[in-house]
PDB file of C-alpha atoms in Angstrom:
ATOM      1  CA  MET A 995      71.965 142.357 125.919  1.00 43.00           C
ATOM      2  CA  SER A 996      74.132 145.297 125.068  1.00 46.00           C
ATOM      3  CA  ALA A 997      77.987 144.933 125.792  1.00 48.00           C
ATOM      4  CA  VAL A 998      79.314 147.175 128.700  1.00 49.00           C
ATOM      5  CA  ASN A 999      82.683 148.684 128.362  1.00 51.00           C
ATOM      6  CA  VAL A1000      84.425 148.368 131.765  1.00 51.00           C
ATOM      7  CA  LEU A1001      87.721 150.130 130.790  1.00 55.00           C
ATOM      8  CA  PHE A1002      86.179 153.635 130.532  1.00 58.00           C
ATOM      9  CA  ASP A1003      82.909 155.615 130.969  1.00 67.00           C
ATOM     10  CA  ALA A1004      81.435 156.737 127.763  1.00 73.00           C
ATOM     11  CA  PRO A1005      81.740 160.411 127.640  1.00 71.00           C
ATOM     12  CA  GLY A1006      78.558 162.549 128.030  1.00 75.00           C
ATOM     13  CA  ARG A1007      77.552 165.803 125.869  1.00 77.00           C
ATOM     14  CA  ARG A1008      80.427 167.997 127.198  1.00 79.00           C
ATOM     15  CA  GLY A1009      82.928 165.297 127.159  1.00 76.00           C
ATOM     16  CA  ARG A1010      82.295 164.552 123.415  1.00 80.00           C
ATOM     17  CA  LEU A1011      82.503 168.327 122.683  1.00 85.00           C
ATOM     18  CA  ARG A1012      85.610 168.516 124.595  1.00 84.00           C
ATOM     19  CA  ASN A1013      87.255 165.710 122.498  1.00 84.00           C
ATOM     20  CA  ASN A1014      86.026 167.054 119.370  1.00 86.00           C
ATOM     21  CA  LEU A1015      87.540 170.449 120.026  1.00 90.00           C
ATOM     22  CA  LEU A1016      90.811 168.895 121.217  1.00 90.00           C
ATOM     23  CA  THR A1017      90.797 166.736 118.015  1.00 91.00           C
ATOM     24  CA  ALA A1018      90.135 169.780 115.881  1.00 91.00           C
ATOM     25  CA  VAL A1019      92.903 171.831 117.645  1.00 92.00           C
ATOM     26  CA  SER A1020      95.500 169.098 117.174  1.00 92.00           C
ATOM     27  CA  ALA A1021      94.636 168.744 113.441  1.00 93.00           C
ATOM     28  CA  VAL A1022      95.126 172.350 113.005  1.00 93.00           C
ATOM     29  CA  VAL A1023      98.540 172.377 114.604  1.00 93.00           C
ATOM     30  CA  LEU A1024      99.666 169.303 112.808  1.00 93.00           C
ATOM     31  CA  LEU A1025      98.452 170.926 109.457  1.00 92.00           C
ATOM     32  CA  ALA A1026     100.374 174.143 110.535  1.00 92.00           C
ATOM     33  CA  ILE A1027     103.495 172.193 111.149  1.00 93.00           C
ATOM     34  CA  VAL A1028     103.372 170.464 107.711  1.00 89.00           C
ATOM     35  CA  VAL A1029     102.674 173.560 105.898  1.00 90.00           C
ATOM     36  CA  TRP A1030     105.652 175.327 107.672  1.00 90.00           C
ATOM     37  CA  ALA A1031     107.757 172.301 106.821  1.00 83.00           C
ATOM     38  CA  VAL A1032     106.646 172.496 102.990  1.00 82.00           C
ATOM     39  CA  LEU A1033     107.431 176.297 102.953  1.00 85.00           C
ATOM     40  CA  LYS A1034     111.005 175.784 104.398  1.00 81.00           C
ATOM     41  CA  LEU A1035     111.763 172.962 101.921  1.00 76.00           C
ATOM     42  CA  ASP A1036     110.438 175.177  99.227  1.00 75.00           C
ATOM     43  CA  GLU A1037     112.774 177.930 100.333  1.00 78.00           C
ATOM     44  CA  LYS A1038     115.607 175.690 100.142  1.00 72.00           C
ATOM     45  CA  GLY A1039     114.689 174.459  96.725  1.00 73.00           C
ATOM     46  CA  GLN A1040     113.823 170.988  97.853  1.00 74.00           C
ATOM     47  CA  PHE A1041     110.991 170.908  95.049  1.00 76.00           C
ATOM     48  CA  ASP A1042     112.875 171.879  92.091  1.00 80.00           C
ATOM     49  CA  TRP A1043     112.659 169.494  89.319  1.00 79.00           C
ATOM     50  CA  ALA A1044     116.574 169.206  88.851  1.00 79.00           C
ATOM     51  CA  ILE A1045     116.721 167.656  92.366  1.00 83.00           C
ATOM     52  CA  TRP A1046     114.050 165.034  91.562  1.00 85.00           C
ATOM     53  CA  GLU A1047     114.674 164.316  87.775  1.00 86.00           C
ATOM     54  CA  PRO A1048     117.603 161.900  88.479  1.00 86.00           C
ATOM     55  CA  PHE A1049     115.384 159.428  90.200  1.00 87.00           C
ATOM     56  CA  LEU A1050     113.553 159.019  86.995  1.00 87.00           C
ATOM     57  CA  THR A1051     116.455 157.943  85.160  1.00 88.00           C
ATOM     58  CA  ALA A1052     117.753 154.319  84.633  1.00 89.00           C
ATOM     59  CA  GLU A1053     121.433 155.283  85.450  1.00 90.00           C
ATOM     60  CA  VAL A1054     120.548 156.190  89.142  1.00 89.00           C
ATOM     61  CA  TRP A1055     118.494 153.075  89.625  1.00 91.00           C
ATOM     62  CA  GLN A1056     120.997 150.797  87.924  1.00 90.00           C
ATOM     63  CA  GLY A1057     124.011 152.336  89.205  1.00 89.00           C
ATOM     64  CA  TYR A1058     122.848 153.042  92.760  1.00 90.00           C
ATOM     65  CA  LEU A1059     119.478 152.222  94.091  1.00 91.00           C
ATOM     66  CA  ILE A1060     119.170 148.657  92.659  1.00 92.00           C
ATOM     67  CA  PRO A1061     122.554 147.350  93.843  1.00 92.00           C
ATOM     68  CA  GLY A1062     122.000 148.877  97.294  1.00 91.00           C
ATOM     69  CA  LEU A1063     118.547 147.312  97.316  1.00 93.00           C
ATOM     70  CA  LEU A1064     119.849 144.079  96.340  1.00 94.00           C
ATOM     71  CA  GLY A1065     122.598 144.199  99.164  1.00 93.00           C
ATOM     72  CA  THR A1066     119.940 144.995 101.551  1.00 93.00           C
ATOM     73  CA  LEU A1067     117.765 141.918 100.529  1.00 94.00           C
ATOM     74  CA  TYR A1068     120.844 139.835 100.569  1.00 94.00           C
ATOM     75  CA  ALA A1069     121.626 140.602 103.952  1.00 94.00           C
ATOM     76  CA  ALA A1070     117.990 140.485 105.123  1.00 94.00           C
ATOM     77  CA  VAL A1071     117.515 137.074 103.767  1.00 94.00           C
ATOM     78  CA  LEU A1072     120.517 135.561 105.129  1.00 95.00           C
ATOM     79  CA  GLY A1073     119.935 137.140 108.545  1.00 94.00           C
ATOM     80  CA  ALA A1074     116.215 135.809 108.384  1.00 94.00           C
ATOM     81  CA  VAL A1075     117.380 132.279 107.564  1.00 95.00           C
ATOM     82  CA  PHE A1076     120.020 131.924 110.256  1.00 96.00           C
ATOM     83  CA  ALA A1077     117.703 133.828 112.816  1.00 94.00           C
ATOM     84  CA  LEU A1078     114.788 131.449 112.192  1.00 92.00           C
ATOM     85  CA  VAL A1079     117.277 128.401 112.574  1.00 93.00           C
ATOM     86  CA  PHE A1080     118.770 130.072 115.643  1.00 95.00           C
ATOM     87  CA  GLY A1081     115.361 130.825 117.104  1.00 92.00           C
ATOM     88  CA  ALA A1082     113.964 127.372 116.527  1.00 89.00           C
ATOM     89  CA  VAL A1083     116.916 125.657 118.113  1.00 91.00           C
ATOM     90  CA  PHE A1084     117.375 127.586 121.097  1.00 93.00           C
ATOM     91  CA  GLY A1085     113.659 128.150 121.725  1.00 89.00           C
ATOM     92  CA  ILE A1086     113.199 124.379 121.887  1.00 87.00           C
ATOM     93  CA  ALA A1087     116.525 123.840 123.928  1.00 89.00           C
ATOM     94  CA  ARG A1088     115.049 126.402 126.526  1.00 89.00           C
ATOM     95  CA  LEU A1089     112.129 123.810 126.927  1.00 84.00           C
ATOM     96  CA  SER A1090     114.465 120.949 127.621  1.00 82.00           C
ATOM     97  CA  ASP A1091     113.983 118.757 130.531  1.00 81.00           C
ATOM     98  CA  HIS A1092     117.980 118.577 130.887  1.00 83.00           C
ATOM     99  CA  ARG A1093     119.323 121.412 132.979  1.00 88.00           C
ATOM    100  CA  TRP A1094     122.698 121.238 131.197  1.00 90.00           C
ATOM    101  CA  ILE A1095     120.873 122.108 127.851  1.00 88.00           C
ATOM    102  CA  ARG A1096     118.245 124.466 129.269  1.00 88.00           C
ATOM    103  CA  MET A1097     120.567 126.781 131.287  1.00 92.00           C
ATOM    104  CA  PRO A1098     123.143 127.548 128.710  1.00 92.00           C
ATOM    105  CA  ALA A1099     120.501 128.051 126.010  1.00 91.00           C
ATOM    106  CA  GLY A1100     118.690 130.475 128.282  1.00 91.00           C
ATOM    107  CA  ALA A1101     121.940 132.423 129.054  1.00 93.00           C
ATOM    108  CA  ILE A1102     122.830 132.728 125.345  1.00 93.00           C
ATOM    109  CA  VAL A1103     119.333 134.087 124.469  1.00 93.00           C
ATOM    110  CA  GLU A1104     119.136 136.460 127.359  1.00 92.00           C
ATOM    111  CA  LEU A1105     122.672 137.665 126.562  1.00 93.00           C
ATOM    112  CA  PHE A1106     122.080 138.658 123.013  1.00 93.00           C
ATOM    113  CA  ARG A1107     118.742 139.970 123.694  1.00 90.00           C
ATOM    114  CA  ALA A1108     120.062 142.400 125.973  1.00 90.00           C
ATOM    115  CA  ILE A1109     122.883 143.936 123.814  1.00 91.00           C
ATOM    116  CA  PRO A1110     122.143 146.688 121.609  1.00 92.00           C
ATOM    117  CA  LEU A1111     122.232 145.503 117.942  1.00 93.00           C
ATOM    118  CA  LEU A1112     124.454 148.359 116.714  1.00 92.00           C
ATOM    119  CA  LEU A1113     126.841 147.633 119.533  1.00 93.00           C
ATOM    120  CA  LEU A1114     126.892 143.874 118.597  1.00 94.00           C
ATOM    121  CA  ILE A1115     127.504 144.579 114.952  1.00 94.00           C
ATOM    122  CA  PHE A1116     130.513 146.909 115.678  1.00 93.00           C
ATOM    123  CA  PHE A1117     131.981 144.385 118.031  1.00 93.00           C
ATOM    124  CA  ILE A1118     131.824 141.617 115.360  1.00 93.00           C
ATOM    125  CA  TRP A1119     133.007 144.035 112.736  1.00 93.00           C
ATOM    126  CA  PHE A1120     136.249 145.156 114.799  1.00 91.00           C
ATOM    127  CA  LEU A1121     136.843 141.497 116.237  1.00 91.00           C
ATOM    128  CA  ALA A1122     136.603 139.535 112.977  1.00 89.00           C
ATOM    129  CA  PRO A1123     139.859 140.684 111.380  1.00 89.00           C
ATOM    130  CA  ASN A1124     141.838 140.023 114.509  1.00 87.00           C
ATOM    131  CA  VAL A1125     140.372 136.591 114.650  1.00 85.00           C
ATOM    132  CA  LEU A1126     139.745 135.448 110.939  1.00 84.00           C
ATOM    133  CA  GLY A1127     142.500 137.763 109.364  1.00 82.00           C
ATOM    134  CA  GLY A1128     142.232 140.750 107.025  1.00 77.00           C
ATOM    135  CA  GLY A1129     139.312 141.149 104.680  1.00 81.00           C
ATOM    136  CA  ASP A1130     136.045 142.862 104.325  1.00 84.00           C
ATOM    137  CA  TYR A1131     133.786 141.619 107.077  1.00 89.00           C
ATOM    138  CA  ALA A1132     130.774 144.201 106.601  1.00 91.00           C
ATOM    139  CA  LEU A1133     128.331 141.496 105.402  1.00 92.00           C
ATOM    140  CA  PHE A1134     129.475 139.011 107.865  1.00 93.00           C
ATOM    141  CA  ALA A1135     129.049 141.588 110.834  1.00 94.00           C
ATOM    142  CA  ILE A1136     125.596 142.552 109.728  1.00 95.00           C
ATOM    143  CA  VAL A1137     124.277 139.096 109.102  1.00 95.00           C
ATOM    144  CA  LEU A1138     125.783 137.672 112.346  1.00 95.00           C
ATOM    145  CA  GLY A1139     124.493 140.705 114.391  1.00 94.00           C
ATOM    146  CA  LEU A1140     121.012 140.139 112.838  1.00 95.00           C
ATOM    147  CA  THR A1141     121.069 136.434 113.436  1.00 95.00           C
ATOM    148  CA  LEU A1142     122.153 136.665 117.052  1.00 95.00           C
ATOM    149  CA  TYR A1143     119.818 139.520 118.130  1.00 95.00           C
ATOM    150  CA  ASN A1144     116.684 138.552 116.215  1.00 94.00           C
ATOM    151  CA  GLY A1145     117.272 134.808 116.661  1.00 93.00           C
ATOM    152  CA  SER A1146     117.285 135.529 120.517  1.00 93.00           C
ATOM    153  CA  VAL A1147     114.050 137.130 120.085  1.00 93.00           C
ATOM    154  CA  LEU A1148     112.579 134.569 117.859  1.00 93.00           C
ATOM    155  CA  ALA A1149     113.780 131.933 120.430  1.00 92.00           C
ATOM    156  CA  GLU A1150     111.387 133.531 122.867  1.00 90.00           C
ATOM    157  CA  VAL A1151     108.785 133.582 120.382  1.00 90.00           C
ATOM    158  CA  VAL A1152     109.081 129.856 119.729  1.00 88.00           C
ATOM    159  CA  ARG A1153     109.283 129.101 123.440  1.00 87.00           C
ATOM    160  CA  ALA A1154     106.100 131.307 124.015  1.00 84.00           C
ATOM    161  CA  GLY A1155     104.277 129.816 121.109  1.00 81.00           C
ATOM    162  CA  ILE A1156     104.871 126.161 122.370  1.00 80.00           C
ATOM    163  CA  LEU A1157     104.021 127.038 125.841  1.00 78.00           C
ATOM    164  CA  SER A1158     100.746 128.546 124.812  1.00 74.00           C
ATOM    165  CA  ILE A1159      99.334 125.311 123.728  1.00 75.00           C
ATOM    166  CA  PRO A1160      97.095 123.737 126.345  1.00 73.00           C
ATOM    167  CA  LYS A1161      98.706 121.007 128.454  1.00 74.00           C
ATOM    168  CA  GLY A1162      95.952 118.628 127.462  1.00 71.00           C
ATOM    169  CA  GLN A1163      97.212 118.623 124.103  1.00 70.00           C
ATOM    170  CA  SER A1164     100.635 117.237 125.054  1.00 68.00           C
ATOM    171  CA  GLU A1165      99.130 114.926 127.805  1.00 64.00           C
ATOM    172  CA  ALA A1166      97.019 113.331 125.023  1.00 74.00           C
ATOM    173  CA  GLY A1167     100.047 112.673 123.027  1.00 74.00           C
ATOM    174  CA  TYR A1168     101.815 110.993 125.902  1.00 71.00           C
ATOM    175  CA  ALA A1169      98.723 108.773 126.542  1.00 74.00           C
ATOM    176  CA  ILE A1170      98.845 107.400 122.927  1.00 78.00           C
ATOM    177  CA  GLY A1171     102.561 106.394 123.448  1.00 72.00           C
ATOM    178  CA  LEU A1172     104.384 109.305 122.020  1.00 73.00           C
ATOM    179  CA  ARG A1173     107.869 110.277 123.313  1.00 74.00           C
ATOM    180  CA  LYS A1174     108.521 114.012 124.152  1.00 69.00           C
ATOM    181  CA  SER A1175     110.227 114.339 120.721  1.00 70.00           C
ATOM    182  CA  GLY A1176     107.230 113.034 119.036  1.00 71.00           C
ATOM    183  CA  VAL A1177     104.713 115.239 121.018  1.00 72.00           C
ATOM    184  CA  MET A1178     107.043 118.281 120.180  1.00 74.00           C
ATOM    185  CA  ARG A1179     107.259 117.422 116.369  1.00 70.00           C
ATOM    186  CA  LEU A1180     103.729 116.129 115.781  1.00 72.00           C
ATOM    187  CA  ILE A1181     101.543 118.004 118.057  1.00 74.00           C
ATOM    188  CA  LEU A1182     103.204 121.080 119.823  1.00 75.00           C
ATOM    189  CA  LEU A1183     105.191 122.585 116.829  1.00 75.00           C
ATOM    190  CA  PRO A1184     102.521 122.278 114.138  1.00 76.00           C
ATOM    191  CA  GLN A1185      99.968 124.222 116.400  1.00 74.00           C
ATOM    192  CA  GLY A1186     102.641 126.521 117.788  1.00 74.00           C
ATOM    193  CA  ILE A1187     103.758 127.595 114.174  1.00 77.00           C
ATOM    194  CA  THR A1188     100.269 129.017 113.667  1.00 74.00           C
ATOM    195  CA  ALA A1189     100.397 130.994 117.013  1.00 75.00           C
ATOM    196  CA  MET A1190     103.886 132.194 116.372  1.00 81.00           C
ATOM    197  CA  MET A1191     103.411 133.573 112.853  1.00 80.00           C
ATOM    198  CA  PRO A1192     102.277 137.177 113.617  1.00 79.00           C
ATOM    199  CA  ALA A1193     105.248 137.586 116.164  1.00 83.00           C
ATOM    200  CA  VAL A1194     107.731 135.757 113.817  1.00 86.00           C
ATOM    201  CA  VAL A1195     106.709 138.167 110.779  1.00 85.00           C
ATOM    202  CA  SER A1196     106.681 141.186 113.016  1.00 85.00           C
ATOM    203  CA  GLN A1197     110.298 140.200 114.083  1.00 89.00           C
ATOM    204  CA  LEU A1198     111.332 139.657 110.260  1.00 89.00           C
ATOM    205  CA  VAL A1199     110.025 143.095 109.433  1.00 89.00           C
ATOM    206  CA  VAL A1200     112.231 144.598 112.305  1.00 90.00           C
ATOM    207  CA  LEU A1201     115.238 142.508 110.891  1.00 93.00           C
ATOM    208  CA  LEU A1202     114.598 144.061 107.365  1.00 91.00           C
ATOM    209  CA  LYS A1203     114.798 147.462 108.723  1.00 90.00           C
ATOM    210  CA  ASP A1204     117.659 146.729 110.875  1.00 92.00           C
ATOM    211  CA  THR A1205     119.795 146.031 107.793  1.00 92.00           C
ATOM    212  CA  ALA A1206     119.990 149.767 107.523  1.00 90.00           C
ATOM    213  CA  LEU A1207     122.574 149.559 110.445  1.00 91.00           C
ATOM    214  CA  GLY A1208     125.063 148.332 107.822  1.00 89.00           C
ATOM    215  CA  TYR A1209     125.398 152.077 106.847  1.00 89.00           C
ATOM    216  CA  PHE A1210     127.635 152.461 109.898  1.00 89.00           C
ATOM    217  CA  ILE A1211     130.124 149.771 108.953  1.00 89.00           C
ATOM    218  CA  VAL A1212     130.051 150.885 105.187  1.00 86.00           C
ATOM    219  CA  TYR A1213     128.159 147.843 103.890  1.00 90.00           C
ATOM    220  CA  THR A1214     126.850 148.208 100.433  1.00 88.00           C
ATOM    221  CA  ASP A1215     123.175 148.548 101.169  1.00 89.00           C
ATOM    222  CA  LEU A1216     120.307 150.664 100.104  1.00 90.00           C
ATOM    223  CA  LEU A1217     120.903 153.380 102.713  1.00 89.00           C
ATOM    224  CA  ASN A1218     124.645 153.626 102.029  1.00 89.00           C
ATOM    225  CA  MET A1219     124.232 153.601  98.197  1.00 90.00           C
ATOM    226  CA  GLY A1220     121.158 155.774  98.252  1.00 87.00           C
ATOM    227  CA  PHE A1221     122.126 158.237 100.973  1.00 85.00           C
ATOM    228  CA  LYS A1222     125.861 158.553 100.903  1.00 85.00           C
ATOM    229  CA  THR A1223     127.254 157.633  97.471  1.00 86.00           C
ATOM    230  CA  LEU A1224     124.275 158.977  95.377  1.00 87.00           C
ATOM    231  CA  PRO A1225     124.288 162.448  96.686  1.00 86.00           C
ATOM    232  CA  SER A1226     128.109 162.714  96.014  1.00 84.00           C
ATOM    233  CA  ALA A1227     127.471 162.051  92.332  1.00 85.00           C
ATOM    234  CA  TYR A1228     124.284 164.219  92.317  1.00 86.00           C
ATOM    235  CA  PRO A1229     124.798 167.207  94.695  1.00 84.00           C
ATOM    236  CA  GLY A1230     121.794 168.644  96.641  1.00 80.00           C
ATOM    237  CA  THR A1231     119.707 165.233  96.364  1.00 83.00           C
ATOM    238  CA  LYS A1232     120.310 163.952  99.929  1.00 84.00           C
ATOM    239  CA  LEU A1233     116.913 164.934 101.184  1.00 85.00           C
ATOM    240  CA  THR A1234     115.302 163.535  97.996  1.00 87.00           C
ATOM    241  CA  ALA A1235     117.330 160.349  98.377  1.00 88.00           C
ATOM    242  CA  ALA A1236     116.005 159.924 101.963  1.00 88.00           C
ATOM    243  CA  VAL A1237     112.495 160.250 100.796  1.00 88.00           C
ATOM    244  CA  VAL A1238     112.839 157.775  97.965  1.00 90.00           C
ATOM    245  CA  ILE A1239     114.742 155.331 100.220  1.00 92.00           C
ATOM    246  CA  GLY A1240     112.204 155.663 102.970  1.00 90.00           C
ATOM    247  CA  VAL A1241     109.298 154.885 100.503  1.00 92.00           C
ATOM    248  CA  ILE A1242     111.295 151.652  99.276  1.00 92.00           C
ATOM    249  CA  TYR A1243     111.602 150.477 103.089  1.00 91.00           C
ATOM    250  CA  ILE A1244     107.985 151.220 103.483  1.00 91.00           C
ATOM    251  CA  ALA A1245     106.910 149.324 100.465  1.00 92.00           C
ATOM    252  CA  MET A1246     109.077 146.339 101.465  1.00 91.00           C
ATOM    253  CA  ALA A1247     107.593 146.157 104.856  1.00 87.00           C
ATOM    254  CA  MET A1248     104.210 146.508 103.952  1.00 88.00           C
ATOM    255  CA  ALA A1249     104.727 143.745 101.257  1.00 89.00           C
ATOM    256  CA  LEU A1250     106.283 141.495 103.885  1.00 85.00           C
ATOM    257  CA  SER A1251     103.322 142.127 106.431  1.00 82.00           C
ATOM    258  CA  ALA A1252     100.674 141.610 103.744  1.00 84.00           C
ATOM    259  CA  PHE A1253     102.359 138.327 102.736  1.00 82.00           C
ATOM    260  CA  ALA A1254     102.279 137.242 106.428  1.00 76.00           C
ATOM    261  CA  THR A1255      98.663 138.378 106.932  1.00 77.00           C
ATOM    262  CA  TRP A1256      97.773 135.968 103.857  1.00 79.00           C
ATOM    263  CA  LEU A1257      99.792 133.105 105.254  1.00 73.00           C
ATOM    264  CA  GLU A1258      98.407 133.286 108.761  1.00 69.00           C
ATOM    265  CA  LYS A1259      94.784 133.259 107.474  1.00 73.00           C
ATOM    266  CA  ARG A1260      95.826 130.253 105.084  1.00 72.00           C
ATOM    267  CA  SER A1261      97.345 128.545 108.054  1.00 65.00           C
ATOM    268  CA  ARG A1262      94.473 129.037 110.465  1.00 65.00           C
ATOM    269  CA  ARG A1263      92.016 127.723 107.828  1.00 65.00           C
ATOM    270  CA  SER A1264      94.120 124.496 107.081  1.00 59.00           C
ATOM    271  CA  ARG A1265      95.293 123.831 110.824  1.00 54.00           C
ATOM    272  CA  LYS A1266      93.297 123.851 113.876  1.00 53.00           C
ATOM    273  CA  THR A1267      95.092 125.237 117.103  1.00 52.00           C
ATOM    274  CA  ALA A1268      93.961 125.779 120.507  1.00 50.00           C
ATOM    275  CA  ALA A1269      96.661 128.531 121.062  1.00 53.00           C
ATOM    276  CA  LYS A1270      96.331 132.161 121.055  1.00 54.00           C
ATOM    277  CA  PRO A1271      98.537 134.322 118.944  1.00 54.00           C
ATOM    278  CA  VAL A1272     102.022 135.285 120.388  1.00 58.00           C
ATOM    279  CA  ALA A1273     102.605 139.039 120.793  1.00 55.00           C
ATOM    280  CA  VAL A1274     106.068 140.141 119.938  1.00 52.00           C
ATOM    281  CA  SER A1275     105.944 142.949 122.577  1.00 53.00           C
ATOM    282  CA  ALA A1276     105.832 140.075 125.164  1.00 50.00           C
ATOM    283  CA  VAL A1277     108.966 138.480 124.330  1.00 56.00           C
ATOM    284  CA  GLU A1278     111.209 141.484 123.010  1.00 58.00           C
ATOM    285  CA  GLY A1279     114.349 142.156 125.255  1.00 56.00           C
ATOM    286  CA  PRO A1280     115.612 145.485 126.701  1.00 55.00           C
ATOM    287  CA  GLY A1281     118.210 145.648 123.778  1.00 54.00           C
ATOM    288  CA  GLY A1282     117.561 146.833 120.012  1.00 54.00           C
ATOM    289  CA  THR A1283     119.113 149.163 117.746  1.00 56.00           C
TER     290      THR A1283
END
């Protein structure tokens, strides 16, 4: 028996012809835009070898790009670790039977999900010297901002992942004499982690890219070193630097996503779960960058 698609009717001969025509026209328009952009860049001399040559030298990589990349990775790793801890603690707290735990945890999560991340980073950066004394708080501001915002999103991922486990799983745990903590630790969390994995990694990729917001508070990251400091030493390379930095960010995000895919497949092979994967779009708040 053939499957029937109930979402839309299959196009007929004229419909297919119209779709193919629209696709061809769109492709031609996009190609024309690309050609126009390339010609304009060529007029500005952006394809001259003198502009690209510095990025093939060790001096540029050792003096600018690698230190900036290390700064980005350092902030991303710290932010990811703290955000995962924050998300686990507050996600489980939101499922507490005690109202005095559940309500404050929910208020904190909803608050930091709603605040735009850049505004949160600025607030921490300007407030820290007044509270903690003078000093450079760029790393502190970016890491704490990433922790609070992404941790709040991850808290909802944790909560949704645990709630996605069928009730029969926890009822079976209670039937054999486990307390709620035992059911959570031995039954719900092991299965929920597998369901959470795609959404968790998607949010960690967002966190990695959000480290670029450190540019606005002069944190020594890849964007600041490559897009601001480097062009001042090598005039005319700003657009070239942006291309190189963009490629590096794409490579890091793809590597993290590939690792997550491998980890999820391995986890699903080694652990049985009745839960469906949690979609990060279902738990993201109205805030963001």
